[in-house]
Amino acid sequence: MIESRKPYDIDSLTDVALRVFADRGYEGASMDDVARAAGITKASIYHHVSGKEALLERGLSRALDALFAVLDLPDARTGSALERLRFIVRNVSETTLDRLPELSVLFRVRGSSKIVRDALERRRRFDRVVTDLLVEAQREGSVRADLDARLAARLIFGMSNSVVEWYGSGSSISRARLIDALVALVFEGILKD
């Protein structure tokens, strides 16, 4: 008896493609790789999308939508700048773990296509929001004034983003422990004495 294959839709194909892109790199992955990972023919993929770049665009949009969604949460919009910053750092860390394939691809993607340029510009907008929040926290007196806010934002998210390189479902470190450690390191480093 032949087993029937699970039908794929655009979202499940995007999931598969993101895992392949995260594993092999976007440039190193082919549509044949995606088809093999999905257990379907390449022609079946083209029924849903125009090509590899369309899958990349969907994945990058998912990643960026998830990051910007953190900024729209009520606790990211109310309270002191320090409280909002702490909330954002913690929730971006959680989002990174929730969306490892999407964010792995976002953090690693390079190139000059319009899709990549647009994604990188959107990511820079996110970084600017956090930089502005750090400046506000400096003005409030809760964050060290001797730190360059733009550099601090890059370092904070550089640390958070690096998780995609080594953390996986089989890790001996729990999600909660990882997030708590990251938040502690960030805020022990930037808080004013």
PDB file of C-alpha atoms in Angstrom:
ATOM      1  CA  MET A   1       0.000   0.000   0.000  1.00  0.00           C
ATOM      2  CA  ILE A   2       1.354   3.434  -0.938  1.00  0.00           C
ATOM      3  CA  GLU A   3       1.301   6.054   1.796  1.00  0.00           C
ATOM      4  CA  SER A   4      -0.355   9.268   0.813  1.00  0.00           C
ATOM      5  CA  ARG A   5       1.733  12.376   1.113  1.00  0.00           C
ATOM      6  CA  LYS A   6       0.720  15.227   3.304  1.00  0.00           C
ATOM      7  CA  PRO A   7      -0.647  17.979   1.071  1.00  0.00           C
ATOM      8  CA  TYR A   8       1.382  21.155   1.127  1.00  0.00           C
ATOM      9  CA  ASP A   9       0.121  24.690   1.139  1.00  0.00           C
ATOM     10  CA  ILE A  10       2.143  27.870   0.834  1.00  0.00           C
ATOM     11  CA  ASP A  11       2.702  28.158   4.592  1.00  0.00           C
ATOM     12  CA  SER A  12       3.933  24.602   5.079  1.00  0.00           C
ATOM     13  CA  LEU A  13       6.178  24.924   2.001  1.00  0.00           C
ATOM     14  CA  THR A  14       7.586  28.128   3.443  1.00  0.00           C
ATOM     15  CA  ASP A  15       8.288  26.261   6.696  1.00  0.00           C
ATOM     16  CA  VAL A  16      10.232  23.596   4.814  1.00  0.00           C
ATOM     17  CA  ALA A  17      12.099  26.142   2.698  1.00  0.00           C
ATOM     18  CA  LEU A  18      13.117  28.125   5.765  1.00  0.00           C
ATOM     19  CA  ARG A  19      14.546  25.025   7.424  1.00  0.00           C
ATOM     20  CA  VAL A  20      16.501  24.266   4.242  1.00  0.00           C
ATOM     21  CA  PHE A  21      17.702  27.882   3.913  1.00  0.00           C
ATOM     22  CA  ALA A  22      18.708  27.968   7.591  1.00  0.00           C
ATOM     23  CA  ASP A  23      20.617  24.701   7.207  1.00  0.00           C
ATOM     24  CA  ARG A  24      22.291  25.260   3.830  1.00  0.00           C
ATOM     25  CA  GLY A  25      22.176  29.034   3.519  1.00  0.00           C
ATOM     26  CA  TYR A  26      19.871  30.728   1.066  1.00  0.00           C
ATOM     27  CA  GLU A  27      22.494  30.940  -1.667  1.00  0.00           C
ATOM     28  CA  GLY A  28      23.541  27.314  -1.146  1.00  0.00           C
ATOM     29  CA  ALA A  29      20.026  25.915  -1.237  1.00  0.00           C
ATOM     30  CA  SER A  30      18.185  24.977  -4.397  1.00  0.00           C
ATOM     31  CA  MET A  31      14.555  24.342  -5.174  1.00  0.00           C
ATOM     32  CA  ASP A  32      15.548  20.690  -5.593  1.00  0.00           C
ATOM     33  CA  ASP A  33      16.712  20.753  -1.957  1.00  0.00           C
ATOM     34  CA  VAL A  34      13.384  22.226  -0.859  1.00  0.00           C
ATOM     35  CA  ALA A  35      11.435  19.676  -2.907  1.00  0.00           C
ATOM     36  CA  ARG A  36      13.492  16.807  -1.470  1.00  0.00           C
ATOM     37  CA  ALA A  37      12.978  18.072   2.087  1.00  0.00           C
ATOM     38  CA  ALA A  38       9.233  18.371   1.452  1.00  0.00           C
ATOM     39  CA  GLY A  39       9.035  14.983  -0.222  1.00  0.00           C
ATOM     40  CA  ILE A  40       7.383  16.442  -3.315  1.00  0.00           C
ATOM     41  CA  THR A  41       8.427  17.325  -6.831  1.00  0.00           C
ATOM     42  CA  LYS A  42       9.897  20.670  -7.733  1.00  0.00           C
ATOM     43  CA  ALA A  43       6.954  21.185 -10.097  1.00  0.00           C
ATOM     44  CA  SER A  44       4.609  20.867  -7.122  1.00  0.00           C
ATOM     45  CA  ILE A  45       6.375  23.758  -5.418  1.00  0.00           C
ATOM     46  CA  TYR A  46       5.943  25.951  -8.477  1.00  0.00           C
ATOM     47  CA  HIS A  47       2.221  25.357  -8.181  1.00  0.00           C
ATOM     48  CA  HIS A  48       2.374  27.488  -5.000  1.00  0.00           C
ATOM     49  CA  VAL A  49       5.193  29.981  -5.616  1.00  0.00           C
ATOM     50  CA  SER A  50       7.117  31.475  -8.500  1.00  0.00           C
ATOM     51  CA  GLY A  51      10.487  30.419  -7.139  1.00  0.00           C
ATOM     52  CA  LYS A  52      13.061  30.390  -4.382  1.00  0.00           C
ATOM     53  CA  GLU A  53      13.051  34.163  -3.977  1.00  0.00           C
ATOM     54  CA  ALA A  54       9.301  34.150  -3.291  1.00  0.00           C
ATOM     55  CA  LEU A  55       9.872  31.660  -0.474  1.00  0.00           C
ATOM     56  CA  LEU A  56      12.665  33.868   0.869  1.00  0.00           C
ATOM     57  CA  GLU A  57      10.413  36.911   0.769  1.00  0.00           C
ATOM     58  CA  ARG A  58       7.700  35.067   2.711  1.00  0.00           C
ATOM     59  CA  GLY A  59      10.234  33.917   5.304  1.00  0.00           C
ATOM     60  CA  LEU A  60      11.799  37.357   5.745  1.00  0.00           C
ATOM     61  CA  SER A  61       8.352  38.915   6.084  1.00  0.00           C
ATOM     62  CA  ARG A  62       7.443  36.404   8.782  1.00  0.00           C
ATOM     63  CA  ALA A  63      10.639  37.177  10.695  1.00  0.00           C
ATOM     64  CA  LEU A  64      10.232  40.931  10.502  1.00  0.00           C
ATOM     65  CA  ASP A  65       6.512  40.815  11.245  1.00  0.00           C
ATOM     66  CA  ALA A  66       7.301  38.830  14.411  1.00  0.00           C
ATOM     67  CA  LEU A  67       9.920  41.369  15.535  1.00  0.00           C
ATOM     68  CA  PHE A  68       7.692  44.369  14.852  1.00  0.00           C
ATOM     69  CA  ALA A  69       4.794  42.638  16.604  1.00  0.00           C
ATOM     70  CA  VAL A  70       6.838  42.864  19.816  1.00  0.00           C
ATOM     71  CA  LEU A  71       6.925  46.654  19.425  1.00  0.00           C
ATOM     72  CA  ASP A  72       3.125  46.728  19.133  1.00  0.00           C
ATOM     73  CA  LEU A  73       2.504  44.919  22.418  1.00  0.00           C
ATOM     74  CA  PRO A  74       1.066  47.160  25.169  1.00  0.00           C
ATOM     75  CA  ASP A  75       4.081  46.733  27.487  1.00  0.00           C
ATOM     76  CA  ALA A  76       6.396  47.869  24.688  1.00  0.00           C
ATOM     77  CA  ARG A  77       4.453  51.135  24.470  1.00  0.00           C
ATOM     78  CA  THR A  78       3.829  52.082  28.113  1.00  0.00           C
ATOM     79  CA  GLY A  79       5.992  52.632  31.155  1.00  0.00           C
ATOM     80  CA  SER A  80       9.451  54.062  31.515  1.00  0.00           C
ATOM     81  CA  ALA A  81      11.925  53.707  28.685  1.00  0.00           C
ATOM     82  CA  LEU A  82      13.847  51.161  30.765  1.00  0.00           C
ATOM     83  CA  GLU A  83      10.733  49.067  31.409  1.00  0.00           C
ATOM     84  CA  ARG A  84       9.832  49.118  27.716  1.00  0.00           C
ATOM     85  CA  LEU A  85      13.396  48.261  26.734  1.00  0.00           C
ATOM     86  CA  ARG A  86      13.535  45.334  29.160  1.00  0.00           C
ATOM     87  CA  PHE A  87      10.203  44.060  27.822  1.00  0.00           C
ATOM     88  CA  ILE A  88      11.369  44.342  24.210  1.00  0.00           C
ATOM     89  CA  VAL A  89      14.707  42.600  24.813  1.00  0.00           C
ATOM     90  CA  ARG A  90      13.020  39.712  26.636  1.00  0.00           C
ATOM     91  CA  ASN A  91      10.293  39.347  24.023  1.00  0.00           C
ATOM     92  CA  VAL A  92      12.662  39.591  21.067  1.00  0.00           C
ATOM     93  CA  SER A  93      14.686  36.796  22.687  1.00  0.00           C
ATOM     94  CA  GLU A  94      11.532  34.701  23.026  1.00  0.00           C
ATOM     95  CA  THR A  95      10.542  35.490  19.453  1.00  0.00           C
ATOM     96  CA  THR A  96      13.989  34.457  18.248  1.00  0.00           C
ATOM     97  CA  LEU A  97      13.565  31.057  19.881  1.00  0.00           C
ATOM     98  CA  ASP A  98       9.984  30.730  18.608  1.00  0.00           C
ATOM     99  CA  ARG A  99      10.994  31.617  15.069  1.00  0.00           C
ATOM    100  CA  LEU A 100      14.484  30.116  14.772  1.00  0.00           C
ATOM    101  CA  PRO A 101      14.289  29.209  11.061  1.00  0.00           C
ATOM    102  CA  GLU A 102      12.828  32.564  10.006  1.00  0.00           C
ATOM    103  CA  LEU A 103      15.234  34.608  12.085  1.00  0.00           C
ATOM    104  CA  SER A 104      18.219  32.411  11.142  1.00  0.00           C
ATOM    105  CA  VAL A 105      17.559  33.263   7.515  1.00  0.00           C
ATOM    106  CA  LEU A 106      17.012  36.967   8.291  1.00  0.00           C
ATOM    107  CA  PHE A 107      20.216  37.266  10.308  1.00  0.00           C
ATOM    108  CA  ARG A 108      22.313  35.462   7.704  1.00  0.00           C
ATOM    109  CA  VAL A 109      20.886  36.649   4.397  1.00  0.00           C
ATOM    110  CA  ARG A 110      23.151  38.688   2.158  1.00  0.00           C
ATOM    111  CA  GLY A 111      22.738  39.940  -1.337  1.00  0.00           C
ATOM    112  CA  SER A 112      21.538  42.819  -3.392  1.00  0.00           C
ATOM    113  CA  SER A 113      18.103  41.732  -4.531  1.00  0.00           C
ATOM    114  CA  LYS A 114      15.253  44.120  -3.814  1.00  0.00           C
ATOM    115  CA  ILE A 115      13.747  41.591  -1.400  1.00  0.00           C
ATOM    116  CA  VAL A 116      16.949  41.408   0.640  1.00  0.00           C
ATOM    117  CA  ARG A 117      17.528  45.179   0.540  1.00  0.00           C
ATOM    118  CA  ASP A 118      13.952  45.837   1.680  1.00  0.00           C
ATOM    119  CA  ALA A 119      14.236  43.287   4.503  1.00  0.00           C
ATOM    120  CA  LEU A 120      17.531  44.742   5.698  1.00  0.00           C
ATOM    121  CA  GLU A 121      16.082  48.258   5.637  1.00  0.00           C
ATOM    122  CA  ARG A 122      13.094  47.103   7.654  1.00  0.00           C
ATOM    123  CA  ARG A 123      15.446  45.454  10.130  1.00  0.00           C
ATOM    124  CA  ARG A 124      17.398  48.715  10.417  1.00  0.00           C
ATOM    125  CA  ARG A 125      14.116  50.508  11.203  1.00  0.00           C
ATOM    126  CA  PHE A 126      13.583  48.071  14.066  1.00  0.00           C
ATOM    127  CA  ASP A 127      17.114  48.775  15.320  1.00  0.00           C
ATOM    128  CA  ARG A 128      16.452  52.539  15.151  1.00  0.00           C
ATOM    129  CA  VAL A 129      13.343  52.168  17.317  1.00  0.00           C
ATOM    130  CA  VAL A 130      15.410  50.379  19.956  1.00  0.00           C
ATOM    131  CA  THR A 131      18.254  52.904  19.643  1.00  0.00           C
ATOM    132  CA  ASP A 132      15.779  55.745  20.214  1.00  0.00           C
ATOM    133  CA  LEU A 133      14.443  53.920  23.259  1.00  0.00           C
ATOM    134  CA  LEU A 134      17.975  53.552  24.629  1.00  0.00           C
ATOM    135  CA  VAL A 135      18.534  57.300  24.144  1.00  0.00           C
ATOM    136  CA  GLU A 136      15.288  57.963  26.001  1.00  0.00           C
ATOM    137  CA  ALA A 137      16.416  55.686  28.859  1.00  0.00           C
ATOM    138  CA  GLN A 138      19.728  57.562  28.968  1.00  0.00           C
ATOM    139  CA  ARG A 139      17.848  60.865  29.240  1.00  0.00           C
ATOM    140  CA  GLU A 140      15.736  59.389  32.064  1.00  0.00           C
ATOM    141  CA  GLY A 141      18.982  58.495  33.828  1.00  0.00           C
ATOM    142  CA  SER A 142      18.431  54.731  33.977  1.00  0.00           C
ATOM    143  CA  VAL A 143      20.950  53.732  31.281  1.00  0.00           C
ATOM    144  CA  ARG A 144      24.605  54.681  31.254  1.00  0.00           C
ATOM    145  CA  ALA A 145      25.148  57.915  29.342  1.00  0.00           C
ATOM    146  CA  ASP A 146      28.683  56.924  28.316  1.00  0.00           C
ATOM    147  CA  LEU A 147      27.361  54.231  25.966  1.00  0.00           C
ATOM    148  CA  ASP A 148      26.729  54.958  22.331  1.00  0.00           C
ATOM    149  CA  ALA A 149      23.038  54.008  22.034  1.00  0.00           C
ATOM    150  CA  ARG A 150      23.325  52.788  18.446  1.00  0.00           C
ATOM    151  CA  LEU A 151      26.287  50.580  19.298  1.00  0.00           C
ATOM    152  CA  ALA A 152      24.568  49.289  22.430  1.00  0.00           C
ATOM    153  CA  ALA A 153      21.459  48.341  20.409  1.00  0.00           C
ATOM    154  CA  ARG A 154      23.596  46.491  17.880  1.00  0.00           C
ATOM    155  CA  LEU A 155      25.468  44.622  20.607  1.00  0.00           C
ATOM    156  CA  ILE A 156      22.286  43.715  22.475  1.00  0.00           C
ATOM    157  CA  PHE A 157      20.669  42.236  19.416  1.00  0.00           C
ATOM    158  CA  GLY A 158      23.943  40.773  18.183  1.00  0.00           C
ATOM    159  CA  MET A 159      24.009  38.707  21.350  1.00  0.00           C
ATOM    160  CA  SER A 160      20.344  37.780  21.000  1.00  0.00           C
ATOM    161  CA  ASN A 161      20.694  37.027  17.294  1.00  0.00           C
ATOM    162  CA  SER A 162      23.690  34.734  17.848  1.00  0.00           C
ATOM    163  CA  VAL A 163      21.345  32.227  19.494  1.00  0.00           C
ATOM    164  CA  VAL A 164      20.275  31.091  16.017  1.00  0.00           C
ATOM    165  CA  GLU A 165      23.794  29.752  15.454  1.00  0.00           C
ATOM    166  CA  TRP A 166      23.919  27.307  18.337  1.00  0.00           C
ATOM    167  CA  TYR A 167      20.573  26.861  20.099  1.00  0.00           C
ATOM    168  CA  GLY A 168      18.288  24.039  19.066  1.00  0.00           C
ATOM    169  CA  SER A 169      15.479  21.895  20.363  1.00  0.00           C
ATOM    170  CA  GLY A 170      17.942  19.372  21.807  1.00  0.00           C
ATOM    171  CA  SER A 171      19.858  21.975  23.795  1.00  0.00           C
ATOM    172  CA  SER A 172      20.612  21.227  27.430  1.00  0.00           C
ATOM    173  CA  ILE A 173      19.823  24.847  28.288  1.00  0.00           C
ATOM    174  CA  SER A 174      16.155  25.598  28.832  1.00  0.00           C
ATOM    175  CA  ARG A 175      14.537  28.465  26.975  1.00  0.00           C
ATOM    176  CA  ALA A 176      13.725  30.240  30.231  1.00  0.00           C
ATOM    177  CA  ARG A 177      17.301  29.954  31.487  1.00  0.00           C
ATOM    178  CA  LEU A 178      18.686  31.224  28.201  1.00  0.00           C
ATOM    179  CA  ILE A 179      16.341  34.219  28.072  1.00  0.00           C
ATOM    180  CA  ASP A 180      16.943  35.090  31.742  1.00  0.00           C
ATOM    181  CA  ALA A 181      20.717  34.956  31.207  1.00  0.00           C
ATOM    182  CA  LEU A 182      20.542  37.128  28.120  1.00  0.00           C
ATOM    183  CA  VAL A 183      18.367  39.751  29.808  1.00  0.00           C
ATOM    184  CA  ALA A 184      20.600  39.751  32.898  1.00  0.00           C
ATOM    185  CA  LEU A 185      23.765  40.234  30.838  1.00  0.00           C
ATOM    186  CA  VAL A 186      22.237  43.052  28.838  1.00  0.00           C
ATOM    187  CA  PHE A 187      20.853  45.010  31.728  1.00  0.00           C
ATOM    188  CA  GLU A 188      23.761  44.491  34.106  1.00  0.00           C
ATOM    189  CA  GLY A 189      25.933  45.974  31.363  1.00  0.00           C
ATOM    190  CA  ILE A 190      23.868  49.016  30.432  1.00  0.00           C
ATOM    191  CA  LEU A 191      22.246  50.122  33.682  1.00  0.00           C
ATOM    192  CA  LYS A 192      23.545  53.187  35.393  1.00  0.00           C
ATOM    193  CA  ASP A 193      24.991  52.459  38.857  1.00  0.00           C
TER     194      ASP A 193
END
